[in-house]
Coordinates of C-alpha atoms and ligand atoms in Angstrom, one line a residue:
M14 CA 15.6 10.0 -13.8
N15 CA 12.5 9.2 -11.7
V16 CA 11.2 5.4 -13.2
R17 CA 8.0 4.8 -11.6
H18 CA 7.2 1.2 -11.4
T19 CA 3.4 0.5 -10.7
R20 CA 2.5 -2.8 -9.2
A21 CA -1.1 -3.5 -9.2
V22 CA -3.3 -6.7 -7.4
F23 CA -6.0 -7.9 -9.0
P24 CA -7.7 -9.9 -6.0
G25 CA -10.5 -12.5 -6.1
S26 CA -11.6 -16.1 -5.7
F27 CA -11.0 -17.1 -9.1
D28 CA -13.0 -20.8 -8.5
P29 CA -12.4 -21.1 -11.5
I30 CA -10.9 -17.9 -13.6
T31 CA -12.7 -17.3 -16.8
N32 CA -12.0 -15.1 -19.9
G33 CA -13.7 -12.3 -18.2
H34 CA -11.3 -12.1 -15.7
L35 CA -8.4 -12.7 -18.4
D36 CA -10.0 -9.7 -20.2
I37 CA -9.5 -7.5 -16.9
L38 CA -6.2 -8.7 -16.4
D39 CA -5.1 -8.0 -19.9
R40 CA -6.7 -4.4 -19.5
A41 CA -4.6 -3.9 -16.3
L42 CA -1.4 -4.7 -18.0
K43 CA -1.9 -2.1 -20.6
V44 CA -2.1 0.3 -17.5
F45 CA 0.3 -1.4 -14.8
D46 CA 3.7 -2.7 -14.9
E47 CA 3.2 -5.6 -13.2
V48 CA -0.1 -7.3 -11.9
I49 CA -0.4 -9.9 -9.3
V50 CA -3.4 -12.2 -9.4
A51 CA -4.1 -12.8 -5.8
I52 CA -6.5 -15.5 -4.8
L53 CA -8.3 -15.2 -1.5
V54 CA -7.7 -18.3 0.6
N55 CA -11.1 -18.3 2.3
S56 CA -11.7 -21.7 4.3
E57 CA -15.3 -20.5 4.7
K58 CA -16.5 -20.8 1.2
Q59 CA -17.3 -24.1 -0.5
A60 CA -14.6 -24.1 -3.6
L61 CA -14.6 -26.4 -6.5
F62 CA -10.8 -26.2 -6.8
S63 CA -8.2 -26.2 -4.1
V64 CA -6.1 -22.9 -3.9
A65 CA -3.2 -25.1 -4.9
E66 CA -5.2 -26.0 -8.0
R67 CA -6.5 -22.5 -8.5
V68 CA -2.8 -21.4 -8.4
E69 CA -1.7 -23.8 -10.9
I70 CA -4.7 -23.1 -13.3
I71 CA -3.8 -19.5 -13.3
R72 CA -0.3 -19.7 -14.0
A73 CA -1.0 -22.1 -16.8
A74 CA -3.8 -19.8 -18.0
C75 CA -1.2 -16.7 -18.0
R76 CA 1.8 -18.4 -19.2
S77 CA 2.4 -16.1 -22.2
R78 CA 1.5 -13.0 -19.9
R79 CA 5.0 -11.9 -18.9
R80 CA 4.6 -9.2 -16.2
V81 CA 1.7 -11.4 -14.4
R82 CA 2.7 -12.9 -10.8
V83 CA 0.3 -15.6 -9.3
D84 CA 0.0 -15.7 -5.4
T85 CA -2.7 -16.1 -2.4
F86 CA -3.5 -14.4 0.5
S87 CA -5.5 -14.6 3.5
G88 CA -6.6 -11.5 5.9
L89 CA -6.8 -8.1 5.0
L90 CA -6.6 -7.3 1.1
V91 CA -4.9 -3.8 1.8
D92 CA -2.2 -5.5 4.1
Y93 CA -1.3 -7.8 1.5
A94 CA -1.5 -5.2 -1.1
V95 CA 1.1 -3.1 0.9
K96 CA 3.2 -6.5 1.7
A97 CA 3.4 -7.3 -1.9
G98 CA 4.4 -3.8 -2.6
A99 CA 1.1 -2.8 -4.6
S100 CA -0.2 0.4 -4.8
V101 CA -3.5 -0.3 -6.5
I102 CA -6.5 -3.0 -6.5
V103 CA -8.1 -3.7 -9.7
R104 CA -11.5 -5.3 -9.5
G105 CA -13.7 -5.7 -12.6
L106 CA -16.9 -3.9 -12.8
R107 CA -19.6 -5.8 -15.2
A108 CA -23.1 -4.5 -14.4
I109 CA -24.6 -2.1 -11.9
S110 CA -25.7 -5.2 -10.0
D111 CA -21.8 -5.5 -9.4
F112 CA -21.5 -1.7 -8.2
E113 CA -23.1 -1.7 -4.7
Y114 CA -20.7 -4.1 -3.3
E115 CA -17.8 -3.2 -5.2
F116 CA -18.4 0.5 -3.8
Q117 CA -18.7 -0.6 -0.3
M118 CA -15.4 -2.9 -0.5
A119 CA -13.2 0.2 -2.2
L120 CA -14.6 2.6 0.4
M121 CA -13.8 0.1 3.1
N122 CA -10.5 -0.5 1.8
R123 CA -9.8 2.9 1.3
R124 CA -10.7 3.7 5.0
L125 CA -8.5 1.0 6.1
D126 CA -5.6 2.0 4.0
P127 CA -5.9 5.4 2.2
S128 CA -2.4 4.9 0.3
I129 CA -4.1 2.0 -1.8
E130 CA -6.4 3.2 -4.6
T131 CA -8.7 1.0 -6.4
V132 CA -9.2 0.8 -9.9
F133 CA -12.5 -0.6 -11.8
M134 CA -12.1 -1.9 -15.1
M135 CA -14.9 -2.9 -17.3
P136 CA -14.6 -6.2 -19.3
A137 CA -15.3 -6.5 -22.9
E138 CA -19.4 -6.5 -23.4
S139 CA -19.4 -10.3 -24.4
Y140 CA -18.2 -11.1 -20.7
S141 CA -20.5 -8.7 -19.1
Y142 CA -22.7 -11.4 -17.6
L143 CA -19.8 -13.9 -16.9
S144 CA -19.0 -15.4 -13.7
S145 CA -17.4 -18.2 -12.0
R146 CA -20.2 -19.5 -10.5
M147 CA -22.1 -19.5 -14.0
V148 CA -19.8 -21.1 -15.6
K149 CA -19.7 -24.1 -12.9
E150 CA -23.6 -24.2 -13.2
V151 CA -23.7 -24.4 -17.0
F152 CA -20.9 -26.9 -16.9
R153 CA -22.6 -29.1 -14.2
L154 CA -25.9 -28.9 -16.3
G155 CA -23.9 -30.0 -19.8
G156 CA -23.5 -26.7 -21.7
D157 CA -20.5 -25.9 -23.5
V158 CA -18.2 -23.4 -21.9
G159 CA -15.4 -23.5 -24.4
A160 CA -15.7 -19.9 -25.0
L161 CA -16.2 -18.6 -21.3
V162 CA -13.2 -20.1 -20.1
P163 CA -9.3 -20.5 -21.0
P164 CA -8.6 -24.1 -22.2
V165 CA -6.6 -25.4 -19.1
V166 CA -9.9 -24.3 -17.3
E167 CA -12.2 -26.5 -19.4
K168 CA -9.7 -29.6 -19.3
R169 CA -9.6 -29.3 -15.4
L170 CA -13.5 -29.1 -15.2
R171 CA -13.7 -32.2 -17.5
E172 CA -11.4 -34.2 -15.3
R173 CA -12.8 -33.1 -12.1
A174 CA -16.4 -34.1 -13.6
A175 CA -14.9 -37.8 -14.5
A176 CA -13.4 -38.0 -11.1
L177 CA -16.7 -37.3 -9.5
R178 CA -18.5 -39.9 -12.0
S179 CA -16.1 -42.7 -11.2
P180 CA -14.7 -42.6 -7.3
L181 CA -12.4 -44.9 -6.5
P182 CA -13.4 -48.2 -5.6
A183 CA -14.0 -48.4 -1.8
T184 CA -11.4 -50.1 -0.1
R185 CA -12.7 -53.2 1.8
P186 CA -11.4 -53.7 5.1
R187 CA -9.5 -56.8 5.4
L188 CA -10.9 -59.6 7.2
P189 CA -8.6 -61.8 9.6
R190 CA -8.0 -65.3 7.5
R191 CA -10.0 -67.8 9.3
R192 CA -7.9 -70.8 10.3
K193 CA -8.4 -74.0 8.5
R194 CA -10.0 -76.8 10.7
Ligands
LIG216 O1 -14.0 -13.1 -6.4 P1 -14.7 -12.6 -5.4 O2 -14.9 -13.5 -4.4 O3 -15.6 -11.2 -5.5 O4 -13.6 -11.6 -4.0 C1 -13.6 -10.7 -3.5 C2 -12.2 -10.3 -2.6 C3 -11.1 -11.5 -2.3 C4 -11.7 -9.2 -3.2 C5 -12.8 -10.0 -1.2 O5 -13.4 -11.0 -0.4 C6 -11.5 -9.5 -0.3 O6 -10.8 -8.4 -0.6 N1 -11.6 -10.4 0.8 C7 -10.3 -9.8 1.6 C8 -10.5 -9.5 3.1 C9 -10.8 -7.9 3.1 O7 -9.9 -7.2 2.9 N2 -12.1 -7.6 3.5 C10 -12.2 -6.0 4.0 C11 -12.6 -5.4 2.4 S1 -14.5 -5.8 2.5

């Protein structure tokens, strides 16, 4: 019997992961046997959370999802997919505004490696406006993001905000003690 095991890559910046991403991930898990959430290591992009923090956060958010793996990648996505043994790239498509960029990326990836198929999935309507950028902005301006991100992300955002509010006291350089006269 030929048992096919389909592994998909769900790539992105995930800075931070949102409930919209998790919605897509759950849809992908209905179709594919295993999904790798692959975080792009991009030194050019100014991120709120480091790649190591994002790995930790996503692992915590996906603890109950058994067929999910979290990994990082740099370089071409199709090269990573081949190396990881994945034949599918999953991307979420929220609105028409996403379409052009996603279309270009999917066609470029197909040109680079025709053996990798891109599959688009639509999130629940309630997440169609949601993005990591908006979550960060709403949180920064004091809005409630509790329904938009998993609890671990809200906790990390609060911790990050608290750390920024109370930076560690600057250590004073020690001056040489003056000799008593
Ligand atoms: O969450 P994002 O930022 O929309 O994810 C974009 C991502 C990581 C999927 C995309 O930037 C990517 O695949 N980068 C890797 C470089 C690559 O393969 N480029 C060629 C295809 S355009």
